[in-house]
PDB file of N, CA and C and ligand atoms in Angstrom:
ATOM      1  N   MET G  10      10.326 -21.219  46.533  1.00  0.00           N
ATOM      2  CA  MET G  10       9.615 -22.513  46.643  1.00  0.00           C
ATOM      3  C   MET G  10      10.614 -23.631  46.961  1.00  0.00           C
ATOM      4  N   SER G  11      10.308 -24.481  47.904  1.00  0.00           N
ATOM      5  CA  SER G  11      11.211 -25.569  48.278  1.00  0.00           C
ATOM      6  C   SER G  11      10.963 -26.798  47.404  1.00  0.00           C
ATOM      7  N   GLU G  12      11.909 -27.737  47.479  1.00  0.00           N
ATOM      8  CA  GLU G  12      11.771 -28.983  46.712  1.00  0.00           C
ATOM      9  C   GLU G  12      10.531 -29.766  47.139  1.00  0.00           C
ATOM     10  N   THR G  13      10.261 -29.741  48.444  1.00  0.00           N
ATOM     11  CA  THR G  13       9.127 -30.492  48.979  1.00  0.00           C
ATOM     12  C   THR G  13       7.819 -30.018  48.355  1.00  0.00           C
ATOM     13  N   GLN G  14       7.674 -28.708  48.261  1.00  0.00           N
ATOM     14  CA  GLN G  14       6.445 -28.165  47.686  1.00  0.00           C
ATOM     15  C   GLN G  14       6.290 -28.575  46.226  1.00  0.00           C
ATOM     16  N   LYS G  15       7.396 -28.565  45.498  1.00  0.00           N
ATOM     17  CA  LYS G  15       7.352 -28.979  44.085  1.00  0.00           C
ATOM     18  C   LYS G  15       6.891 -30.437  43.971  1.00  0.00           C
ATOM     19  N   LEU G  16       7.468 -31.296  44.842  1.00  0.00           N
ATOM     20  CA  LEU G  16       7.112 -32.712  44.816  1.00  0.00           C
ATOM     21  C   LEU G  16       5.631 -32.910  45.144  1.00  0.00           C
ATOM     22  N   ASP G  17       5.152 -32.192  46.143  1.00  0.00           N
ATOM     23  CA  ASP G  17       3.755 -32.297  46.523  1.00  0.00           C
ATOM     24  C   ASP G  17       2.847 -31.905  45.354  1.00  0.00           C
ATOM     25  N   PHE G  18       3.242 -30.849  44.688  1.00  0.00           N
ATOM     26  CA  PHE G  18       2.426 -30.340  43.595  1.00  0.00           C
ATOM     27  C   PHE G  18       2.305 -31.375  42.471  1.00  0.00           C
ATOM     28  N   SER G  19       3.420 -32.006  42.118  1.00  0.00           N
ATOM     29  CA  SER G  19       3.374 -32.992  41.034  1.00  0.00           C
ATOM     30  C   SER G  19       2.590 -34.226  41.467  1.00  0.00           C
ATOM     31  N   ALA G  20       2.655 -34.544  42.748  1.00  0.00           N
ATOM     32  CA  ALA G  20       1.900 -35.691  43.255  1.00  0.00           C
ATOM     33  C   ALA G  20       0.402 -35.444  43.105  1.00  0.00           C
ATOM     34  N   VAL G  21      -0.030 -34.243  43.396  1.00  0.00           N
ATOM     35  CA  VAL G  21      -1.442 -33.883  43.252  1.00  0.00           C
ATOM     36  C   VAL G  21      -1.860 -34.003  41.791  1.00  0.00           C
ATOM     37  N   ASN G  22      -1.008 -33.510  40.899  1.00  0.00           N
ATOM     38  CA  ASN G  22      -1.329 -33.588  39.469  1.00  0.00           C
ATOM     39  C   ASN G  22      -1.450 -35.029  38.992  1.00  0.00           C
ATOM     40  N   ASP G  23      -0.549 -35.892  39.465  1.00  0.00           N
ATOM     41  CA  ASP G  23      -0.603 -37.295  39.062  1.00  0.00           C
ATOM     42  C   ASP G  23      -1.900 -37.938  39.515  1.00  0.00           C
ATOM     43  N   THR G  24      -2.319 -37.623  40.733  1.00  0.00           N
ATOM     44  CA  THR G  24      -3.561 -38.190  41.261  1.00  0.00           C
ATOM     45  C   THR G  24      -4.757 -37.732  40.425  1.00  0.00           C
ATOM     46  N   THR G  25      -4.782 -36.451  40.092  1.00  0.00           N
ATOM     47  CA  THR G  25      -5.882 -35.921  39.298  1.00  0.00           C
ATOM     48  C   THR G  25      -5.929 -36.583  37.940  1.00  0.00           C
ATOM     49  N   LEU G  26      -4.755 -36.761  37.327  1.00  0.00           N
ATOM     50  CA  LEU G  26      -4.689 -37.391  36.015  1.00  0.00           C
ATOM     51  C   LEU G  26      -5.131 -38.847  36.093  1.00  0.00           C
ATOM     52  N   ALA G  27      -4.690 -39.546  37.127  1.00  0.00           N
ATOM     53  CA  ALA G  27      -5.060 -40.948  37.291  1.00  0.00           C
ATOM     54  C   ALA G  27      -6.567 -41.080  37.437  1.00  0.00           C
ATOM     55  N   SER G  28      -7.182 -40.204  38.224  1.00  0.00           N
ATOM     56  CA  SER G  28      -8.624 -40.293  38.427  1.00  0.00           C
ATOM     57  C   SER G  28      -9.362 -39.875  37.149  1.00  0.00           C
ATOM     58  N   PHE G  29      -8.803 -38.926  36.410  1.00  0.00           N
ATOM     59  CA  PHE G  29      -9.394 -38.536  35.134  1.00  0.00           C
ATOM     60  C   PHE G  29      -9.375 -39.718  34.163  1.00  0.00           C
ATOM     61  N   ASN G  30      -8.247 -40.413  34.087  1.00  0.00           N
ATOM     62  CA  ASN G  30      -8.143 -41.556  33.185  1.00  0.00           C
ATOM     63  C   ASN G  30      -9.063 -42.690  33.607  1.00  0.00           C
ATOM     64  N   GLN G  31      -9.214 -42.867  34.916  1.00  0.00           N
ATOM     65  CA  GLN G  31     -10.119 -43.897  35.431  1.00  0.00           C
ATOM     66  C   GLN G  31     -11.554 -43.600  34.989  1.00  0.00           C
ATOM     67  N   HIS G  32     -11.951 -42.347  35.136  1.00  0.00           N
ATOM     68  CA  HIS G  32     -13.295 -41.941  34.728  1.00  0.00           C
ATOM     69  C   HIS G  32     -13.478 -42.123  33.236  1.00  0.00           C
ATOM     70  N   LYS G  33     -12.449 -41.750  32.470  1.00  0.00           N
ATOM     71  CA  LYS G  33     -12.505 -41.843  31.014  1.00  0.00           C
ATOM     72  C   LYS G  33     -12.702 -43.299  30.587  1.00  0.00           C
ATOM     73  N   ASN G  34     -11.927 -44.206  31.204  1.00  0.00           N
ATOM     74  CA  ASN G  34     -12.050 -45.625  30.871  1.00  0.00           C
ATOM     75  C   ASN G  34     -13.426 -46.161  31.238  1.00  0.00           C
ATOM     76  N   LEU G  35     -13.943 -45.706  32.365  1.00  0.00           N
ATOM     77  CA  LEU G  35     -15.271 -46.140  32.821  1.00  0.00           C
ATOM     78  C   LEU G  35     -16.337 -45.663  31.833  1.00  0.00           C
ATOM     79  N   ILE G  36     -16.258 -44.405  31.417  1.00  0.00           N
ATOM     80  CA  ILE G  36     -17.231 -43.861  30.471  1.00  0.00           C
ATOM     81  C   ILE G  36     -17.150 -44.615  29.147  1.00  0.00           C
ATOM     82  N   LYS G  37     -15.927 -44.862  28.680  1.00  0.00           N
ATOM     83  CA  LYS G  37     -15.726 -45.619  27.436  1.00  0.00           C
ATOM     84  C   LYS G  37     -16.405 -46.976  27.508  1.00  0.00           C
ATOM     85  N   ARG G  38     -16.167 -47.677  28.625  1.00  0.00           N
ATOM     86  CA  ARG G  38     -16.734 -49.020  28.807  1.00  0.00           C
ATOM     87  C   ARG G  38     -18.249 -48.967  28.766  1.00  0.00           C
ATOM     88  N   MET G  39     -18.825 -47.984  29.473  1.00  0.00           N
ATOM     89  CA  MET G  39     -20.278 -47.910  29.569  1.00  0.00           C
ATOM     90  C   MET G  39     -20.896 -47.469  28.243  1.00  0.00           C
ATOM     91  N   LEU G  40     -20.185 -46.636  27.485  1.00  0.00           N
ATOM     92  CA  LEU G  40     -20.700 -46.214  26.176  1.00  0.00           C
ATOM     93  C   LEU G  40     -20.752 -47.395  25.211  1.00  0.00           C
ATOM     94  N   LYS G  41     -19.890 -48.386  25.419  1.00  0.00           N
ATOM     95  CA  LYS G  41     -19.892 -49.589  24.586  1.00  0.00           C
ATOM     96  C   LYS G  41     -20.971 -50.564  25.023  1.00  0.00           C
ATOM     97  N   GLY G  42     -21.707 -50.235  26.085  1.00  0.00           N
ATOM     98  CA  GLY G  42     -22.793 -51.081  26.553  1.00  0.00           C
ATOM     99  C   GLY G  42     -22.394 -52.047  27.641  1.00  0.00           C
ATOM    100  N   ASN G  43     -21.168 -51.937  28.121  1.00  0.00           N
ATOM    101  CA  ASN G  43     -20.736 -52.805  29.212  1.00  0.00           C
ATOM    102  C   ASN G  43     -21.276 -52.273  30.531  1.00  0.00           C
ATOM    103  N   SER G  44     -21.495 -53.175  31.475  1.00  0.00           N
ATOM    104  CA  SER G  44     -21.944 -52.736  32.781  1.00  0.00           C
ATOM    105  C   SER G  44     -20.731 -52.542  33.679  1.00  0.00           C
ATOM    106  N   ALA G  45     -20.925 -51.733  34.694  1.00  0.00           N
ATOM    107  CA  ALA G  45     -19.854 -51.485  35.656  1.00  0.00           C
ATOM    108  C   ALA G  45     -20.485 -51.308  37.014  1.00  0.00           C
ATOM    109  N   GLU G  46     -19.702 -51.496  38.051  1.00  0.00           N
ATOM    110  CA  GLU G  46     -20.248 -51.341  39.396  1.00  0.00           C
ATOM    111  C   GLU G  46     -19.493 -50.238  40.131  1.00  0.00           C
ATOM    112  N   CYS G  47     -20.177 -49.645  41.085  1.00  0.00           N
ATOM    113  CA  CYS G  47     -19.601 -48.583  41.905  1.00  0.00           C
ATOM    114  C   CYS G  47     -18.455 -49.157  42.736  1.00  0.00           C
ATOM    115  N   SER G  48     -17.347 -48.444  42.780  1.00  0.00           N
ATOM    116  CA  SER G  48     -16.204 -48.934  43.554  1.00  0.00           C
ATOM    117  C   SER G  48     -16.461 -48.823  45.059  1.00  0.00           C
ATOM    118  N   GLU G  49     -17.441 -48.021  45.453  1.00  0.00           N
ATOM    119  CA  GLU G  49     -17.751 -47.840  46.873  1.00  0.00           C
ATOM    120  C   GLU G  49     -18.783 -48.856  47.363  1.00  0.00           C
ATOM    121  N   CYS G  50     -19.975 -48.851  46.725  1.00  0.00           N
ATOM    122  CA  CYS G  50     -21.077 -49.673  47.248  1.00  0.00           C
ATOM    123  C   CYS G  50     -21.314 -50.932  46.423  1.00  0.00           C
ATOM    124  N   LYS G  51     -20.572 -51.098  45.317  1.00  0.00           N
ATOM    125  CA  LYS G  51     -20.674 -52.296  44.464  1.00  0.00           C
ATOM    126  C   LYS G  51     -22.040 -52.457  43.808  1.00  0.00           C
ATOM    127  N   LYS G  52     -22.831 -51.383  43.752  1.00  0.00           N
ATOM    128  CA  LYS G  52     -24.108 -51.427  43.051  1.00  0.00           C
ATOM    129  C   LYS G  52     -23.839 -51.108  41.568  1.00  0.00           C
ATOM    130  N   PRO G  53     -24.735 -51.564  40.674  1.00  0.00           N
ATOM    131  CA  PRO G  53     -24.526 -51.270  39.249  1.00  0.00           C
ATOM    132  C   PRO G  53     -24.577 -49.773  38.970  1.00  0.00           C
ATOM    133  N   LEU G  54     -23.745 -49.329  38.070  1.00  0.00           N
ATOM    134  CA  LEU G  54     -23.730 -47.919  37.693  1.00  0.00           C
ATOM    135  C   LEU G  54     -24.699 -47.669  36.543  1.00  0.00           C
ATOM    136  N   THR G  55     -25.313 -46.500  36.537  1.00  0.00           N
ATOM    137  CA  THR G  55     -26.241 -46.092  35.494  1.00  0.00           C
ATOM    138  C   THR G  55     -25.584 -45.026  34.629  1.00  0.00           C
ATOM    139  N   LEU G  56     -25.649 -45.231  33.316  1.00  0.00           N
ATOM    140  CA  LEU G  56     -25.141 -44.223  32.387  1.00  0.00           C
ATOM    141  C   LEU G  56     -26.313 -43.362  31.925  1.00  0.00           C
ATOM    142  N   GLN G  57     -26.254 -42.096  32.249  1.00  0.00           N
ATOM    143  CA  GLN G  57     -27.311 -41.168  31.839  1.00  0.00           C
ATOM    144  C   GLN G  57     -26.805 -40.345  30.659  1.00  0.00           C
ATOM    145  N   LEU G  58     -27.433 -40.559  29.505  1.00  0.00           N
ATOM    146  CA  LEU G  58     -27.025 -39.831  28.301  1.00  0.00           C
ATOM    147  C   LEU G  58     -27.810 -38.537  28.191  1.00  0.00           C
ATOM    148  N   PRO G  59     -27.283 -37.556  27.455  1.00  0.00           N
ATOM    149  CA  PRO G  59     -28.020 -36.300  27.276  1.00  0.00           C
ATOM    150  C   PRO G  59     -29.330 -36.539  26.553  1.00  0.00           C
ATOM    151  N   PRO G  60     -30.357 -35.707  26.770  1.00  0.00           N
ATOM    152  CA  PRO G  60     -31.691 -35.915  26.187  1.00  0.00           C
ATOM    153  C   PRO G  60     -31.684 -35.954  24.657  1.00  0.00           C
ATOM    154  N   ASN G  61     -30.696 -35.340  24.028  1.00  0.00           N
ATOM    155  CA  ASN G  61     -30.668 -35.324  22.562  1.00  0.00           C
ATOM    156  C   ASN G  61     -30.004 -36.565  21.971  1.00  0.00           C
ATOM    157  N   THR G  62     -29.604 -37.517  22.814  1.00  0.00           N
ATOM    158  CA  THR G  62     -28.971 -38.731  22.336  1.00  0.00           C
ATOM    159  C   THR G  62     -30.036 -39.796  22.066  1.00  0.00           C
ATOM    160  N   LYS G  63     -29.786 -40.616  21.045  1.00  0.00           N
ATOM    161  CA  LYS G  63     -30.754 -41.618  20.590  1.00  0.00           C
ATOM    162  C   LYS G  63     -31.300 -42.507  21.703  1.00  0.00           C
ATOM    163  N   ASN G  64     -30.405 -43.108  22.483  1.00  0.00           N
ATOM    164  CA  ASN G  64     -30.825 -44.109  23.473  1.00  0.00           C
ATOM    165  C   ASN G  64     -31.029 -43.531  24.864  1.00  0.00           C
ATOM    166  N   ALA G  65     -31.141 -42.232  24.958  1.00  0.00           N
ATOM    167  CA  ALA G  65     -31.243 -41.598  26.275  1.00  0.00           C
ATOM    168  C   ALA G  65     -32.546 -41.967  26.966  1.00  0.00           C
ATOM    169  N   LYS G  66     -32.440 -42.253  28.269  1.00  0.00           N
ATOM    170  CA  LYS G  66     -33.638 -42.464  29.066  1.00  0.00           C
ATOM    171  C   LYS G  66     -34.103 -41.096  29.551  1.00  0.00           C
ATOM    172  N   VAL G  67     -35.403 -40.942  29.639  1.00  0.00           N
ATOM    173  CA  VAL G  67     -35.931 -39.652  30.082  1.00  0.00           C
ATOM    174  C   VAL G  67     -35.862 -39.574  31.610  1.00  0.00           C
ATOM    175  N   SER G  68     -35.137 -38.614  32.083  1.00  0.00           N
ATOM    176  CA  SER G  68     -35.047 -38.365  33.521  1.00  0.00           C
ATOM    177  C   SER G  68     -34.561 -36.943  33.719  1.00  0.00           C
ATOM    178  N   GLY G  69     -34.691 -36.450  34.921  1.00  0.00           N
ATOM    179  CA  GLY G  69     -34.291 -35.075  35.188  1.00  0.00           C
ATOM    180  C   GLY G  69     -32.795 -34.922  35.417  1.00  0.00           C
ATOM    181  N   LYS G  70     -32.072 -36.042  35.334  1.00  0.00           N
ATOM    182  CA  LYS G  70     -30.661 -36.001  35.688  1.00  0.00           C
ATOM    183  C   LYS G  70     -29.791 -35.434  34.573  1.00  0.00           C
ATOM    184  N   ALA G  71     -28.722 -34.803  34.956  1.00  0.00           N
ATOM    185  CA  ALA G  71     -27.723 -34.333  33.999  1.00  0.00           C
ATOM    186  C   ALA G  71     -26.952 -35.537  33.472  1.00  0.00           C
ATOM    187  N   PRO G  72     -26.397 -35.435  32.264  1.00  0.00           N
ATOM    188  CA  PRO G  72     -25.620 -36.539  31.721  1.00  0.00           C
ATOM    189  C   PRO G  72     -24.479 -36.921  32.664  1.00  0.00           C
ATOM    190  N   GLY G  73     -24.321 -38.221  32.869  1.00  0.00           N
ATOM    191  CA  GLY G  73     -23.257 -38.642  33.762  1.00  0.00           C
ATOM    192  C   GLY G  73     -23.377 -40.109  34.104  1.00  0.00           C
ATOM    193  N   ILE G  74     -22.546 -40.551  35.033  1.00  0.00           N
ATOM    194  CA  ILE G  74     -22.578 -41.928  35.507  1.00  0.00           C
ATOM    195  C   ILE G  74     -22.872 -41.887  36.996  1.00  0.00           C
ATOM    196  N   TYR G  75     -23.902 -42.604  37.382  1.00  0.00           N
ATOM    197  CA  TYR G  75     -24.359 -42.582  38.767  1.00  0.00           C
ATOM    198  C   TYR G  75     -24.527 -43.987  39.308  1.00  0.00           C
ATOM    199  N   CYS G  76     -24.413 -44.122  40.642  1.00  0.00           N
ATOM    200  CA  CYS G  76     -24.832 -45.353  41.298  1.00  0.00           C
ATOM    201  C   CYS G  76     -26.067 -45.031  42.124  1.00  0.00           C
ATOM    202  N   ALA G  77     -26.766 -46.075  42.558  1.00  0.00           N
ATOM    203  CA  ALA G  77     -28.037 -45.897  43.257  1.00  0.00           C
ATOM    204  C   ALA G  77     -27.858 -45.105  44.547  1.00  0.00           C
ATOM    205  N   LYS G  78     -26.738 -45.301  45.233  1.00  0.00           N
ATOM    206  CA  LYS G  78     -26.539 -44.645  46.524  1.00  0.00           C
ATOM    207  C   LYS G  78     -25.948 -43.246  46.399  1.00  0.00           C
ATOM    208  N   GLY G  79     -25.373 -42.936  45.256  1.00  0.00           N
ATOM    209  CA  GLY G  79     -24.864 -41.585  45.039  1.00  0.00           C
ATOM    210  C   GLY G  79     -23.383 -41.397  45.355  1.00  0.00           C
ATOM    211  N   CYS G  80     -22.682 -42.475  45.726  1.00  0.00           N
ATOM    212  CA  CYS G  80     -21.243 -42.299  45.991  1.00  0.00           C
ATOM    213  C   CYS G  80     -20.469 -42.134  44.682  1.00  0.00           C
ATOM    214  N   THR G  81     -21.023 -42.663  43.575  1.00  0.00           N
ATOM    215  CA  THR G  81     -20.447 -42.373  42.265  1.00  0.00           C
ATOM    216  C   THR G  81     -21.342 -41.362  41.566  1.00  0.00           C
ATOM    217  N   ASP G  82     -20.775 -40.256  41.189  1.00  0.00           N
ATOM    218  CA  ASP G  82     -21.526 -39.185  40.547  1.00  0.00           C
ATOM    219  C   ASP G  82     -20.551 -38.462  39.617  1.00  0.00           C
ATOM    220  N   ILE G  83     -20.401 -39.015  38.419  1.00  0.00           N
ATOM    221  CA  ILE G  83     -19.435 -38.467  37.460  1.00  0.00           C
ATOM    222  C   ILE G  83     -20.189 -37.692  36.397  1.00  0.00           C
ATOM    223  N   GLU G  84     -19.904 -36.437  36.299  1.00  0.00           N
ATOM    224  CA  GLU G  84     -20.540 -35.621  35.268  1.00  0.00           C
ATOM    225  C   GLU G  84     -19.942 -35.988  33.917  1.00  0.00           C
ATOM    226  N   LEU G  85     -20.797 -36.114  32.931  1.00  0.00           N
ATOM    227  CA  LEU G  85     -20.344 -36.501  31.603  1.00  0.00           C
ATOM    228  C   LEU G  85     -20.114 -35.241  30.765  1.00  0.00           C
ATOM    229  N   ASP G  86     -18.877 -35.066  30.346  1.00  0.00           N
ATOM    230  CA  ASP G  86     -18.537 -33.944  29.478  1.00  0.00           C
ATOM    231  C   ASP G  86     -18.619 -34.438  28.039  1.00  0.00           C
ATOM    232  N   MET G  87     -19.723 -34.096  27.345  1.00  0.00           N
ATOM    233  CA  MET G  87     -19.967 -34.672  26.022  1.00  0.00           C
ATOM    234  C   MET G  87     -18.901 -34.263  25.007  1.00  0.00           C
ATOM    235  N   GLU G  88     -18.273 -33.116  25.202  1.00  0.00           N
ATOM    236  CA  GLU G  88     -17.166 -32.743  24.304  1.00  0.00           C
ATOM    237  C   GLU G  88     -15.999 -33.698  24.482  1.00  0.00           C
ATOM    238  N   ALA G  89     -15.728 -34.047  25.733  1.00  0.00           N
ATOM    239  CA  ALA G  89     -14.648 -34.987  26.020  1.00  0.00           C
ATOM    240  C   ALA G  89     -15.007 -36.381  25.501  1.00  0.00           C
ATOM    241  N   VAL G  90     -16.306 -36.750  25.630  1.00  0.00           N
ATOM    242  CA  VAL G  90     -16.759 -38.063  25.161  1.00  0.00           C
ATOM    243  C   VAL G  90     -16.603 -38.154  23.646  1.00  0.00           C
ATOM    244  N   ALA G  91     -16.928 -37.064  22.939  1.00  0.00           N
ATOM    245  CA  ALA G  91     -16.818 -37.063  21.482  1.00  0.00           C
ATOM    246  C   ALA G  91     -15.379 -37.297  21.051  1.00  0.00           C
ATOM    247  N   LEU G  92     -14.418 -36.787  21.835  1.00  0.00           N
ATOM    248  CA  LEU G  92     -13.012 -36.942  21.491  1.00  0.00           C
ATOM    249  C   LEU G  92     -12.520 -38.367  21.698  1.00  0.00           C
ATOM    250  N   MET G  93     -13.274 -39.175  22.474  1.00  0.00           N
ATOM    251  CA  MET G  93     -12.849 -40.538  22.789  1.00  0.00           C
ATOM    252  C   MET G  93     -13.058 -41.492  21.624  1.00  0.00           C
ATOM    253  N   LYS G  94     -13.986 -41.153  20.751  1.00  0.00           N
ATOM    254  CA  LYS G  94     -14.354 -42.098  19.680  1.00  0.00           C
ATOM    255  C   LYS G  94     -13.259 -42.233  18.624  1.00  0.00           C
TER     256      LYS G  94
HETATM  257 ZN1  LIG O 105     -22.043 -46.304  45.059  1.00  0.00          ZN
END
């Protein structure tokens, strides 16, 4: 393996981690009741909670954060969310 390949690999990992942290912060904010907007279309984001959650809205959607146009579609991992508290 060359040095270049190693560097590329770590760069990919950093990007994944950065986007993971961005999603985590967004989920945290929305769980606190704050509103957020899609970084693509600037429309308000919707937080969809699992059906067994107190304030969940009834819809066919899986738990996650969505925008009206669909450019934001973050699946909510409730195990990960539980660890955030
Ligand atoms: Zn959008």
